[in-house]
Coordinates of C-alpha atoms in Angstrom, one line a residue:
Chain A
M1 CA -2.2 -32.5 -7.1
I2 CA -4.5 -28.7 -7.9
F3 CA -1.9 -27.9 -5.2
I4 CA 1.3 -29.0 -7.4
K5 CA -0.5 -26.5 -10.0
E6 CA -0.9 -24.2 -8.4
F7 CA 2.6 -23.5 -6.6
F8 CA 4.0 -24.1 -10.1
M9 CA 1.2 -21.0 -11.1
A10 CA 2.9 -18.8 -7.8
A11 CA 6.1 -19.3 -8.0
M12 CA 6.9 -18.7 -12.7
A13 CA 5.1 -15.2 -11.1
V14 CA 7.1 -14.8 -8.6
V15 CA 10.4 -14.8 -10.8
G16 CA 8.9 -12.9 -13.5
F17 CA 8.8 -10.3 -10.8
G18 CA 11.6 -11.3 -9.8
L19 CA 13.0 -10.4 -12.9
L20 CA 11.7 -6.5 -12.8
F21 CA 12.9 -6.4 -9.3
N22 CA 15.8 -7.2 -10.7
I23 CA 16.9 -9.9 -7.8
P24 CA 20.2 -11.2 -7.2
K25 CA 20.4 -14.6 -10.0
K26 CA 20.7 -17.2 -7.0
A27 CA 18.3 -15.3 -5.6
F28 CA 15.3 -16.6 -7.5
P29 CA 14.5 -20.7 -6.9
L30 CA 14.1 -19.4 -3.5
A31 CA 12.0 -16.7 -4.0
A32 CA 9.7 -19.1 -6.0
L33 CA 9.5 -21.6 -3.3
A34 CA 9.4 -18.9 -0.8
G35 CA 6.7 -17.8 -3.3
G36 CA 5.0 -20.5 -4.0
L37 CA 4.4 -22.1 -0.8
G38 CA 2.6 -18.7 0.1
W39 CA 0.7 -18.8 -2.0
I40 CA -0.5 -22.7 -1.8
S41 CA -1.4 -21.7 1.6
Y42 CA -3.2 -19.0 1.3
V43 CA -5.3 -21.9 -0.8
Y44 CA -4.9 -23.9 1.7
F45 CA -5.8 -21.4 3.9
L46 CA -8.8 -19.7 2.2
Q47 CA -11.2 -23.6 2.5
V48 CA -9.9 -24.0 5.8
L49 CA -10.5 -20.4 7.5
D50 CA -13.0 -18.9 5.2
S51 CA -12.0 -16.1 5.1
V52 CA -9.8 -14.5 2.1
I53 CA -8.1 -11.8 5.2
G54 CA -7.0 -14.8 7.4
A55 CA -5.8 -16.7 4.4
T56 CA -4.2 -14.0 2.8
F57 CA -2.6 -13.3 6.3
M58 CA -1.3 -17.1 6.7
G59 CA -0.3 -17.2 4.0
T60 CA 1.9 -14.4 4.4
C61 CA 3.3 -15.5 7.8
V62 CA 4.4 -18.9 5.6
L63 CA 6.6 -17.1 3.0
A64 CA 8.2 -14.4 5.0
I65 CA 9.4 -17.3 7.7
I66 CA 10.6 -19.6 4.4
S67 CA 11.8 -16.5 4.0
E68 CA 14.1 -15.1 6.9
I69 CA 14.8 -18.7 7.0
F70 CA 16.8 -18.4 3.8
A71 CA 18.0 -15.3 4.6
R72 CA 19.4 -16.2 7.1
T73 CA 21.0 -19.6 5.0
F74 CA 21.9 -17.5 2.9
K75 CA 23.1 -14.0 4.1
E76 CA 20.8 -12.2 1.6
T77 CA 18.5 -9.6 3.0
V78 CA 15.4 -10.9 3.8
T79 CA 13.3 -8.2 1.2
V80 CA 14.9 -10.1 -1.5
F81 CA 12.4 -13.0 -1.3
T82 CA 9.2 -11.5 0.3
I83 CA 8.6 -8.6 -2.0
P84 CA 8.6 -11.2 -4.9
A85 CA 7.2 -13.4 -2.8
I86 CA 4.1 -12.0 -1.7
I87 CA 3.1 -10.7 -5.2
P88 CA 0.5 -13.4 -6.0
L89 CA -0.9 -12.1 -2.6
V90 CA -1.4 -8.4 -3.5
P91 CA -5.2 -7.5 -3.7
G92 CA -4.5 -6.6 -7.5
S93 CA -9.2 -7.8 -8.2
G94 CA -10.0 -5.5 -6.0
M95 CA -8.8 -2.4 -6.6
Y96 CA -10.3 -3.0 -10.0
Y97 CA -13.1 -4.4 -8.8
S98 CA -13.4 -0.9 -6.4
M99 CA -12.7 1.6 -9.0
L100 CA -15.2 -0.7 -11.2
A101 CA -17.5 1.3 -8.6
I102 CA -16.7 4.0 -8.0
I103 CA -17.4 4.0 -12.9
D104 CA -20.9 2.7 -11.9
S105 CA -21.2 5.0 -9.2
D106 CA -21.5 2.1 -6.8
Y107 CA -20.8 3.7 -3.6
A108 CA -21.9 1.1 -1.1
L109 CA -19.4 -1.1 -3.0
F110 CA -16.6 0.5 -3.6
A111 CA -16.8 0.9 0.5
S112 CA -17.2 -2.5 0.8
V113 CA -14.0 -3.5 -2.0
G114 CA -12.6 -1.2 -1.3
S115 CA -12.1 -1.5 2.5
Q116 CA -11.3 -5.6 2.1
T117 CA -8.8 -4.8 0.0
L118 CA -7.4 -2.6 2.5
F119 CA -7.4 -5.3 4.8
I120 CA -5.4 -7.3 2.9
A121 CA -3.3 -4.8 2.0
A122 CA -2.6 -4.6 6.2
S123 CA -3.0 -7.9 7.3
I124 CA 0.4 -8.8 4.4
S125 CA 1.7 -6.1 6.1
A126 CA 1.1 -7.3 9.8
A127 CA 2.1 -10.8 8.6
L128 CA 5.1 -9.9 7.4
L129 CA 5.9 -7.9 10.5
I130 CA 5.0 -9.8 13.1
V131 CA 7.5 -12.9 11.3
S132 CA 10.0 -9.9 10.8
S133 CA 10.1 -8.6 15.2
T134 CA 9.5 -11.9 16.0
T135 CA 12.8 -13.3 14.4
R136 CA 14.5 -10.3 16.0
I137 CA 13.0 -11.0 19.0
V138 CA 14.5 -15.0 18.8
M139 CA 18.4 -13.8 17.9
N140 CA 18.2 -11.4 20.4
I141 CA 17.4 -14.2 22.6
K142 CA 19.7 -16.8 21.6
M143 CA 22.4 -13.8 21.7
K144 CA 21.3 -13.4 25.3
V145 CA 21.9 -17.0 26.0
G146 CA 25.1 -17.3 23.8
T147 CA 27.0 -14.2 26.2
N148 CA 26.0 -15.7 29.3
Chain B
M1 CA 41.3 14.1 11.1
Y2 CA 38.8 15.6 10.2
T3 CA 38.5 15.2 6.6
T4 CA 39.3 11.0 6.8
K5 CA 36.5 11.5 9.1
K6 CA 34.1 13.4 6.2
A7 CA 34.8 10.7 3.5
W8 CA 33.5 8.1 5.5
V9 CA 30.0 10.1 6.4
E10 CA 30.2 10.5 2.8
L11 CA 30.9 6.7 1.7
A12 CA 28.2 5.7 4.2
L13 CA 26.1 8.6 2.7
Y14 CA 27.0 7.0 -0.8
A15 CA 26.1 3.2 0.0
G16 CA 22.9 4.6 2.1
E17 CA 22.2 6.2 -1.0
I18 CA 22.6 3.2 -4.1
M19 CA 20.2 1.8 -1.1
L20 CA 16.9 4.1 -0.7
K21 CA 17.6 4.7 -4.4
N22 CA 17.1 1.0 -5.2
G23 CA 14.1 0.0 -3.2
A24 CA 15.6 -1.2 0.2
E25 CA 13.8 0.0 3.8
T26 CA 14.5 2.7 6.1
Y27 CA 15.5 1.4 8.6
R28 CA 17.7 -0.8 6.8
V29 CA 19.2 2.6 5.3
E30 CA 19.7 4.4 8.6
D31 CA 21.3 1.0 10.5
T32 CA 23.5 0.7 7.3
I33 CA 24.9 4.6 7.1
I34 CA 25.4 4.4 11.4
R35 CA 27.2 0.5 11.2
I36 CA 29.6 2.0 8.7
C37 CA 30.3 5.5 10.1
K38 CA 30.8 3.4 13.7
M39 CA 32.8 1.0 12.2
H40 CA 35.7 3.8 11.6
D41 CA 35.6 5.9 14.8
I42 CA 32.8 7.8 14.3
H43 CA 30.5 7.3 17.3
S44 CA 28.0 10.6 17.2
V45 CA 26.3 10.0 14.1
E46 CA 22.8 10.7 13.6
S47 CA 20.8 9.3 9.9
F48 CA 17.7 10.5 9.4
V49 CA 16.5 8.9 7.1
T50 CA 12.7 9.2 4.3
P51 CA 11.9 8.4 0.8
T52 CA 13.2 11.1 -1.2
G53 CA 16.0 12.8 0.9
I54 CA 18.7 11.2 3.4
F55 CA 20.1 13.5 5.9
V56 CA 23.5 12.7 8.9
S57 CA 24.3 14.6 10.8
V58 CA 28.2 14.2 12.6
N59 CA 30.0 15.8 16.0
D60 CA 32.7 13.9 17.0
I61 CA 35.2 16.2 16.6
P62 CA 35.6 18.6 19.9
D63 CA 36.0 22.2 19.1
S64 CA 34.3 22.0 15.8
P65 CA 31.1 22.5 14.6
S66 CA 29.0 19.6 13.5
I67 CA 28.9 18.6 9.8
S68 CA 25.7 17.1 8.7
F69 CA 25.0 15.9 5.2
I70 CA 21.3 16.0 2.8
K71 CA 21.6 13.7 0.0
R72 CA 17.9 14.2 -1.6
I73 CA 16.6 11.2 -3.4
K74 CA 14.6 12.1 -6.9
N75 CA 13.7 8.9 -8.9
R76 CA 13.2 5.4 -6.8
T77 CA 13.7 2.6 -8.8
I78 CA 13.1 -1.7 -7.1
N79 CA 16.9 -3.0 -8.0
L80 CA 17.4 -5.7 -4.8
N81 CA 20.5 -7.1 -6.0
K82 CA 21.8 -3.5 -5.8
V83 CA 19.9 -3.7 -2.1
S84 CA 21.4 -7.3 -1.3
K85 CA 24.7 -6.5 -2.7
V86 CA 25.3 -2.9 -0.5
N87 CA 24.3 -5.1 2.5
D88 CA 27.0 -7.7 1.3
F89 CA 29.4 -4.3 1.2
S90 CA 28.3 -2.7 5.0
R91 CA 29.2 -6.5 6.5
K92 CA 32.1 -7.1 4.5
I93 CA 33.8 -3.5 5.1
S94 CA 33.6 -4.2 9.0
N95 CA 35.6 -8.0 8.4
I96 CA 38.5 -6.4 6.0
N97 CA 39.5 -3.4 5.9
L98 CA 39.0 -1.3 3.0
S99 CA 40.5 1.6 2.6
F100 CA 38.5 4.7 1.3
E101 CA 39.6 4.7 -2.0
E102 CA 39.0 1.0 -2.4
G103 CA 35.3 1.3 -0.8
M104 CA 34.3 4.1 -3.0
R105 CA 35.2 2.2 -5.9
E106 CA 32.9 -0.9 -4.1
L107 CA 30.4 1.4 -4.4
R108 CA 30.8 2.9 -7.4
I109 CA 30.9 -1.0 -9.4
I110 CA 27.1 -1.8 -7.4
D111 CA 26.1 1.9 -8.6
F112 CA 26.4 0.6 -12.0
I113 CA 25.6 -2.4 -11.9
P114 CA 23.6 -3.3 -15.1
A115 CA 20.0 -4.1 -14.9
Y116 CA 19.0 -6.8 -16.0
G117 CA 18.0 -5.3 -19.2
K118 CA 14.7 -4.6 -21.5
L119 CA 14.6 -7.8 -22.7
F120 CA 14.2 -10.3 -19.5
E121 CA 12.7 -7.5 -17.7
G122 CA 9.7 -6.9 -20.2
L123 CA 9.9 -10.3 -20.3
G124 CA 9.9 -10.6 -16.6
A125 CA 6.9 -8.4 -16.8
G126 CA 5.1 -10.5 -19.2
I127 CA 5.0 -13.6 -17.4
A128 CA 4.1 -12.3 -14.4
S129 CA 1.3 -10.7 -15.8
A130 CA 0.5 -14.1 -17.3
F131 CA 0.9 -16.5 -14.0
F132 CA -1.2 -14.1 -12.2
G133 CA -4.0 -14.8 -15.1
V134 CA -3.4 -18.2 -13.7
L135 CA -4.3 -18.1 -10.9
L136 CA -7.3 -15.9 -11.4
G137 CA -8.8 -18.9 -13.3
A138 CA -9.0 -16.7 -17.0
N139 CA -8.7 -19.5 -20.2
I140 CA -5.4 -19.4 -22.0
L141 CA -6.6 -16.8 -24.6
D142 CA -6.9 -14.2 -22.0
V143 CA -4.0 -15.7 -20.0
L144 CA -1.8 -15.0 -23.4
I145 CA -3.4 -11.1 -24.0
S146 CA -1.8 -10.9 -21.3
F147 CA 1.7 -11.7 -21.8
F148 CA 1.4 -9.1 -24.4
I149 CA -0.8 -6.9 -22.5
S150 CA 1.9 -6.4 -19.8
I151 CA 5.2 -6.1 -22.4
V152 CA 3.2 -3.3 -24.1
I153 CA 3.3 -2.0 -21.0
Y154 CA 6.8 -2.4 -19.5
L155 CA 8.4 -1.1 -22.5
V156 CA 5.5 2.3 -23.6
L157 CA 6.7 2.8 -19.6
E158 CA 10.3 2.1 -19.8
F159 CA 10.2 5.4 -22.8
I160 CA 8.1 7.3 -20.8
D161 CA 9.9 6.8 -17.6
S162 CA 13.3 8.5 -20.4
L163 CA 11.4 11.2 -20.9
D164 CA 11.4 12.5 -17.9
T165 CA 7.8 12.6 -16.1
N166 CA 6.2 11.6 -12.9
L167 CA 4.7 8.9 -11.0
F168 CA 1.1 9.9 -11.9
I169 CA 1.4 10.3 -15.9
Q170 CA 3.3 7.1 -15.9
N171 CA 1.0 5.1 -13.9
T172 CA -2.2 7.1 -15.3
I173 CA -0.7 6.0 -19.0
G174 CA 0.1 2.5 -18.4
G175 CA -3.7 1.7 -16.5
A176 CA -5.2 3.4 -20.3
I177 CA -3.3 1.2 -21.9
A178 CA -4.6 -2.1 -20.4
A179 CA -7.4 -0.9 -20.6
F180 CA -7.8 0.0 -24.2
L181 CA -5.7 -3.1 -26.1
A182 CA -8.0 -5.0 -23.3
I183 CA -11.4 -3.7 -24.8
V184 CA -9.3 -4.5 -28.4
A185 CA -9.6 -7.9 -27.3
I186 CA -12.8 -8.1 -26.2
T187 CA -14.0 -6.5 -29.9
L188 CA -11.9 -8.6 -31.7
N189 CA -13.5 -11.1 -30.5
I190 CA -9.7 -12.4 -29.2
G191 CA -10.6 -12.5 -25.2
I192 CA -13.1 -13.5 -23.2
D193 CA -13.3 -12.2 -19.5
I194 CA -12.0 -9.0 -19.9
D195 CA -11.4 -8.2 -16.2
K196 CA -8.8 -10.9 -16.2
I197 CA -7.0 -9.6 -18.7
I198 CA -7.1 -6.5 -17.0
I199 CA -6.4 -6.6 -14.2
S200 CA -3.9 -9.5 -13.9
S201 CA -2.0 -6.9 -16.9
I202 CA -2.6 -3.7 -14.3
M203 CA -0.4 -6.1 -11.7
I204 CA 3.2 -5.0 -12.8
L205 CA 2.2 -1.3 -11.8
L206 CA 0.1 -2.0 -8.4
P207 CA 1.8 -0.6 -5.2
G208 CA 1.9 -4.2 -3.6
V209 CA 5.9 -2.9 -2.6
A210 CA 4.8 0.4 -1.8
I211 CA 1.5 -0.2 0.1
T212 CA 3.9 -3.4 2.0
N213 CA 6.9 -0.6 2.9
A214 CA 4.7 2.3 4.0
V215 CA 2.2 -0.3 6.5
R216 CA 5.2 -1.9 7.5
D217 CA 7.7 1.8 8.1
S218 CA 4.4 3.4 9.6
I219 CA 3.9 0.5 11.9
S220 CA 8.1 0.6 12.9
G221 CA 7.9 4.5 13.4
D222 CA 9.1 5.5 10.2
L223 CA 6.2 7.4 10.3
I224 CA 7.6 10.0 8.3
S225 CA 8.4 7.7 6.2
G226 CA 5.3 5.4 6.5
L227 CA 3.6 8.6 5.0
A228 CA 5.0 9.8 2.1
R229 CA 5.2 5.9 1.1
T230 CA 1.4 5.7 1.7
A231 CA 1.0 8.9 0.3
E232 CA 3.1 7.4 -2.5
A233 CA 0.8 4.4 -2.9
I234 CA -2.3 6.6 -2.9
I235 CA -0.9 8.3 -5.7
I236 CA -0.4 5.3 -7.8
A237 CA -3.6 3.4 -7.9
V238 CA -5.6 6.4 -7.8
S239 CA -3.9 7.0 -11.0
I240 CA -4.0 3.5 -12.5
A241 CA -8.0 3.3 -11.5
I242 CA -7.9 6.6 -12.9
G243 CA -6.3 5.5 -16.5
V244 CA -8.3 2.4 -16.7
G245 CA -11.3 3.9 -15.2
L246 CA -11.3 6.7 -19.0
V247 CA -10.7 3.9 -20.9
M248 CA -13.4 2.1 -19.7
H249 CA -15.6 4.8 -19.5
I250 CA -15.1 5.9 -22.8
W251 CA -15.8 2.7 -24.4
I252 CA -19.1 1.8 -22.0
Q253 CA -20.9 5.2 -22.3
F254 CA -20.1 6.1 -25.9
L255 CA -19.0 2.6 -28.0
G256 CA -21.8 0.5 -26.5
G257 CA -19.1 -1.5 -24.7
A258 CA -21.1 -3.7 -21.7
L259 CA -19.4 -5.3 -19.3

């Protein structure tokens, strides 16, 4: 039940960013679906792995795989889905709290929160990259098998 | 022969320019330019794309100097509709034989596709911030406040953008507005959790896309683009922090606010 609610909230946030980023009209439900599923996998893996960075990585993997499938099926560029869909996972609060730490002159807190923020951002990119590279490898193998 | 080839390179460059201006990845722009050129029998073509400019060099005609094009990109926004349309166009151009004039006309149509407009984009900003606030666990009043704050931020930034300002000024002002309005809401006892209001309001400014693209470009070998986008992301993040930080600091130090 909690997952349905979280899914809906994340999907709406993705729709909002879809409007801001001017994604094509037919991509809205698909991007929302990818973003919502990515977010609930994040919530799920946060409980299982107990690590924000790991959960972000898994969530991004899920939404990236879904986006690659949509991109192939609907002949769209994959960024149309991934860019709005990753937004719920972007570490906005991490950035804010690292800034507050600077105002407080609490540099130890800044170092820990700031580096965690950086790692979350890196895990999002790494997940996107791993999925897209794997897709390319799989497609190339398919093409090679097809021509032989 | 020479002129037709040059014309096709110009078309490829135009397609690349539209993509880069609207937030496509570096490798996609390079690929599109090379693909369009190769489709028209221009085989020795190199393209080099950074976030601030496109360089294309063609050396295809024997006994004549190579020609190169440079396109400076000054303003970049994110309009994925146009990226998707140009991508469709470059796929289509390989299937049907489009003439140069037809191709240029199609690209120009894509270039001038209207965006969703201030109303919908502002609403999008509001919805995005509001539901991000819900995901953070903010209560309903805080969510409503951040809905309105981010619409205000969006409209003000659209106005400032039309005055030809840079990223730093825009994001500093955006951050300052978010912090100021959040403080006003707290002081009037409408809002409850200032952190959540500010975090969800500045969500629409955050360089999430810039950071992601930066790391992706760097890892996939487009090192210069990667560095450029990293710099962009850092500038955006720092300027938001300056805007929010300045207002919060004044509030805490001089007006007796408490976190």
